[in-house]
């Protein structure tokens, strides 16, 4: 009989920041609302849960 083990994804550290200039190779235009991409602990936890649920 197969058993199931539930694992809660853990993501550290947070917040996780991707710098706008490193992605688009230019400075952000602040007047247009462009800025770094910042992912909170809750964001990362949600994404990890979605991915984990898809691979099970």
mmCIF file of N, CA and C in Angstrom:
data_model
loop_
_atom_site.group_PDB
_atom_site.id
_atom_site.type_symbol
_atom_site.label_atom_id
_atom_site.label_comp_id
_atom_site.label_asym_id
_atom_site.label_seq_id
_atom_site.Cartn_x
_atom_site.Cartn_y
_atom_site.Cartn_z
ATOM 1 N N UNK A 1 0.852 -1.173 0.000
ATOM 2 C CA UNK A 1 0.000 0.000 0.000
ATOM 3 C C UNK A 1 0.898 1.235 0.000
ATOM 4 N N UNK A 2 0.603 2.160 -0.902
ATOM 5 C CA UNK A 2 1.374 3.404 -0.992
ATOM 6 C C UNK A 2 0.949 4.360 0.110
ATOM 7 N N UNK A 3 1.904 5.060 0.654
ATOM 8 C CA UNK A 3 1.585 6.071 1.657
ATOM 9 C C UNK A 3 1.871 7.449 1.079
ATOM 10 N N UNK A 4 1.257 8.427 1.642
ATOM 11 C CA UNK A 4 1.408 9.798 1.161
ATOM 12 C C UNK A 4 2.069 10.627 2.254
ATOM 13 N N UNK A 5 3.008 11.443 1.839
ATOM 14 C CA UNK A 5 3.671 12.354 2.765
ATOM 15 C C UNK A 5 3.403 13.769 2.281
ATOM 16 N N UNK A 6 2.784 14.571 3.113
ATOM 17 C CA UNK A 6 2.524 15.967 2.770
ATOM 18 C C UNK A 6 3.714 16.818 3.182
ATOM 19 N N UNK A 7 4.220 17.579 2.237
ATOM 20 C CA UNK A 7 5.357 18.460 2.500
ATOM 21 C C UNK A 7 4.930 19.887 2.194
ATOM 22 N N UNK A 8 5.096 20.757 3.148
ATOM 23 C CA UNK A 8 4.793 22.158 2.919
ATOM 24 C C UNK A 8 6.018 22.832 2.316
ATOM 25 N N UNK A 9 5.850 23.494 1.164
ATOM 26 C CA UNK A 9 7.003 24.161 0.562
ATOM 27 C C UNK A 9 7.508 25.295 1.435
ATOM 28 N N UNK A 10 8.810 25.396 1.549
ATOM 29 C CA UNK A 10 9.424 26.483 2.305
ATOM 30 C C UNK A 10 10.289 27.300 1.358
ATOM 31 N N UNK A 11 10.091 28.590 1.399
ATOM 32 C CA UNK A 11 10.839 29.482 0.519
ATOM 33 C C UNK A 11 11.489 30.558 1.364
ATOM 34 N N UNK A 12 12.801 30.634 1.286
ATOM 35 C CA UNK A 12 13.543 31.664 2.004
ATOM 36 C C UNK A 12 14.688 32.135 1.131
ATOM 37 N N UNK A 13 15.168 33.291 1.189
ATOM 38 C CA UNK A 13 14.659 34.405 1.990
ATOM 39 C C UNK A 13 13.601 35.202 1.227
ATOM 40 N N UNK A 14 12.865 35.949 1.953
ATOM 41 C CA UNK A 14 11.865 36.837 1.365
ATOM 42 C C UNK A 14 11.982 38.176 2.079
ATOM 43 N N UNK A 15 11.674 39.271 1.452
ATOM 44 C CA UNK A 15 11.190 39.336 0.075
ATOM 45 C C UNK A 15 12.301 39.037 -0.929
ATOM 46 N N UNK A 16 11.888 38.520 -2.077
ATOM 47 C CA UNK A 16 12.792 38.200 -3.169
ATOM 48 C C UNK A 16 12.625 39.290 -4.224
ATOM 49 N N UNK A 17 13.714 39.951 -4.584
ATOM 50 C CA UNK A 17 13.640 41.085 -5.507
ATOM 51 C C UNK A 17 14.421 40.800 -6.780
ATOM 52 N N UNK A 18 13.759 41.003 -7.918
ATOM 53 C CA UNK A 18 14.413 40.959 -9.221
ATOM 54 C C UNK A 18 14.535 42.401 -9.696
ATOM 55 N N UNK A 19 15.750 42.827 -9.966
ATOM 56 C CA UNK A 19 15.959 44.215 -10.353
ATOM 57 C C UNK A 19 15.529 44.448 -11.799
ATOM 58 N N UNK A 20 14.728 45.486 -11.986
ATOM 59 C CA UNK A 20 14.194 45.840 -13.293
ATOM 60 C C UNK A 20 15.309 45.972 -14.323
ATOM 61 N N UNK A 21 16.379 46.666 -13.948
ATOM 62 C CA UNK A 21 17.457 46.928 -14.916
ATOM 63 C C UNK A 21 18.182 45.660 -15.332
ATOM 64 N N UNK A 22 18.204 44.648 -14.481
ATOM 65 C CA UNK A 22 18.850 43.386 -14.837
ATOM 66 C C UNK A 22 17.980 42.531 -15.758
ATOM 67 N N UNK A 23 16.695 42.770 -15.759
ATOM 68 C CA UNK A 23 15.787 42.017 -16.628
ATOM 69 C C UNK A 23 15.648 42.696 -17.985
ATOM 70 N N UNK A 24 15.438 44.007 -17.975
ATOM 71 C CA UNK A 24 15.179 44.744 -19.215
ATOM 72 C C UNK A 24 16.402 45.481 -19.760
ATOM 73 N N UNK A 25 17.513 45.405 -19.032
ATOM 74 C CA UNK A 25 18.775 46.028 -19.447
ATOM 75 C C UNK A 25 18.650 47.530 -19.686
ATOM 76 N N UNK A 26 17.831 48.163 -18.864
ATOM 77 C CA UNK A 26 17.695 49.622 -18.860
ATOM 78 C C UNK A 26 17.123 50.019 -17.505
ATOM 79 N N UNK A 27 17.233 51.305 -17.213
ATOM 80 C CA UNK A 27 16.666 51.796 -15.959
ATOM 81 C C UNK A 27 15.149 51.864 -16.067
ATOM 82 N N UNK A 28 14.463 51.672 -14.961
ATOM 83 C CA UNK A 28 13.000 51.772 -14.990
ATOM 84 C C UNK A 28 12.547 53.213 -15.185
ATOM 85 N N UNK A 29 11.437 53.370 -15.857
ATOM 86 C CA UNK A 29 10.815 54.686 -16.021
ATOM 87 C C UNK A 29 9.797 54.843 -14.891
ATOM 88 N N UNK A 30 10.218 55.507 -13.853
ATOM 89 C CA UNK A 30 9.391 55.623 -12.651
ATOM 90 C C UNK A 30 8.066 56.314 -12.933
ATOM 91 N N UNK A 31 8.058 57.283 -13.855
ATOM 92 C CA UNK A 31 6.825 57.998 -14.194
ATOM 93 C C UNK A 31 5.792 57.058 -14.825
ATOM 94 N N UNK A 32 6.256 55.951 -15.390
ATOM 95 C CA UNK A 32 5.354 54.970 -16.002
ATOM 96 C C UNK A 32 5.036 53.830 -15.046
ATOM 97 N N UNK A 33 5.510 53.944 -13.810
ATOM 98 C CA UNK A 33 5.220 52.929 -12.805
ATOM 99 C C UNK A 33 6.128 51.715 -12.867
ATOM 100 N N UNK A 34 7.228 51.809 -13.606
ATOM 101 C CA UNK A 34 8.152 50.692 -13.706
ATOM 102 C C UNK A 34 9.050 50.659 -12.475
ATOM 103 N N UNK A 35 9.274 49.472 -11.952
ATOM 104 C CA UNK A 35 10.136 49.321 -10.777
ATOM 105 C C UNK A 35 10.573 47.870 -10.664
ATOM 106 N N UNK A 36 11.327 47.577 -9.622
ATOM 107 C CA UNK A 36 11.775 46.212 -9.372
ATOM 108 C C UNK A 36 10.581 45.301 -9.133
ATOM 109 N N UNK A 37 10.795 44.005 -9.362
ATOM 110 C CA UNK A 37 9.778 43.001 -9.078
ATOM 111 C C UNK A 37 10.075 42.457 -7.686
ATOM 112 N N UNK A 38 9.144 42.654 -6.763
ATOM 113 C CA UNK A 38 9.345 42.231 -5.378
ATOM 114 C C UNK A 38 8.292 41.180 -5.034
ATOM 115 N N UNK A 39 8.760 40.010 -4.610
ATOM 116 C CA UNK A 39 7.878 38.906 -4.251
ATOM 117 C C UNK A 39 7.953 38.694 -2.748
ATOM 118 N N UNK A 40 6.816 38.759 -2.085
ATOM 119 C CA UNK A 40 6.748 38.569 -0.636
ATOM 120 C C UNK A 40 6.830 37.084 -0.292
ATOM 121 N N UNK A 41 6.959 36.785 0.985
ATOM 122 C CA UNK A 41 6.947 35.396 1.439
ATOM 123 C C UNK A 41 5.654 34.714 1.002
ATOM 124 N N UNK A 42 4.532 35.421 1.117
ATOM 125 C CA UNK A 42 3.240 34.849 0.721
ATOM 126 C C UNK A 42 3.192 34.577 -0.780
ATOM 127 N N UNK A 43 3.723 35.499 -1.595
ATOM 128 C CA UNK A 43 3.791 35.282 -3.046
ATOM 129 C C UNK A 43 4.572 34.010 -3.361
ATOM 130 N N UNK A 44 5.759 33.892 -2.776
ATOM 131 C CA UNK A 44 6.620 32.745 -3.044
ATOM 132 C C UNK A 44 5.990 31.446 -2.562
ATOM 133 N N UNK A 45 5.338 31.501 -1.421
ATOM 134 C CA UNK A 45 4.656 30.316 -0.878
ATOM 135 C C UNK A 45 3.533 29.881 -1.812
ATOM 136 N N UNK A 46 2.783 30.837 -2.325
ATOM 137 C CA UNK A 46 1.679 30.521 -3.242
ATOM 138 C C UNK A 46 2.197 29.900 -4.534
ATOM 139 N N UNK A 47 3.243 30.480 -5.117
ATOM 140 C CA UNK A 47 3.813 29.937 -6.345
ATOM 141 C C UNK A 47 4.366 28.530 -6.110
ATOM 142 N N UNK A 48 5.065 28.338 -5.001
ATOM 143 C CA UNK A 48 5.622 27.026 -4.697
ATOM 144 C C UNK A 48 4.519 25.977 -4.530
ATOM 145 N N UNK A 49 3.443 26.352 -3.877
ATOM 146 C CA UNK A 49 2.312 25.443 -3.697
ATOM 147 C C UNK A 49 1.683 25.078 -5.027
ATOM 148 N N UNK A 50 1.497 26.066 -5.903
ATOM 149 C CA UNK A 50 0.931 25.794 -7.231
ATOM 150 C C UNK A 50 1.811 24.833 -8.013
ATOM 151 N N UNK A 51 3.104 25.059 -8.007
ATOM 152 C CA UNK A 51 4.031 24.186 -8.733
ATOM 153 C C UNK A 51 4.021 22.795 -8.129
ATOM 154 N N UNK A 52 4.100 22.712 -6.801
ATOM 155 C CA UNK A 52 4.139 21.418 -6.132
ATOM 156 C C UNK A 52 2.877 20.613 -6.427
ATOM 157 N N UNK A 53 1.716 21.273 -6.429
ATOM 158 C CA UNK A 53 0.457 20.593 -6.715
ATOM 159 C C UNK A 53 0.406 20.081 -8.151
ATOM 160 N N UNK A 54 1.064 20.748 -9.067
ATOM 161 C CA UNK A 54 1.059 20.322 -10.471
ATOM 162 C C UNK A 54 1.944 19.100 -10.704
ATOM 163 N N UNK A 55 2.978 18.904 -9.906
ATOM 164 C CA UNK A 55 3.901 17.802 -10.129
ATOM 165 C C UNK A 55 3.539 16.555 -9.337
ATOM 166 N N UNK A 56 2.563 16.654 -8.485
ATOM 167 C CA UNK A 56 2.167 15.471 -7.704
ATOM 168 C C UNK A 56 1.238 14.598 -8.507
#
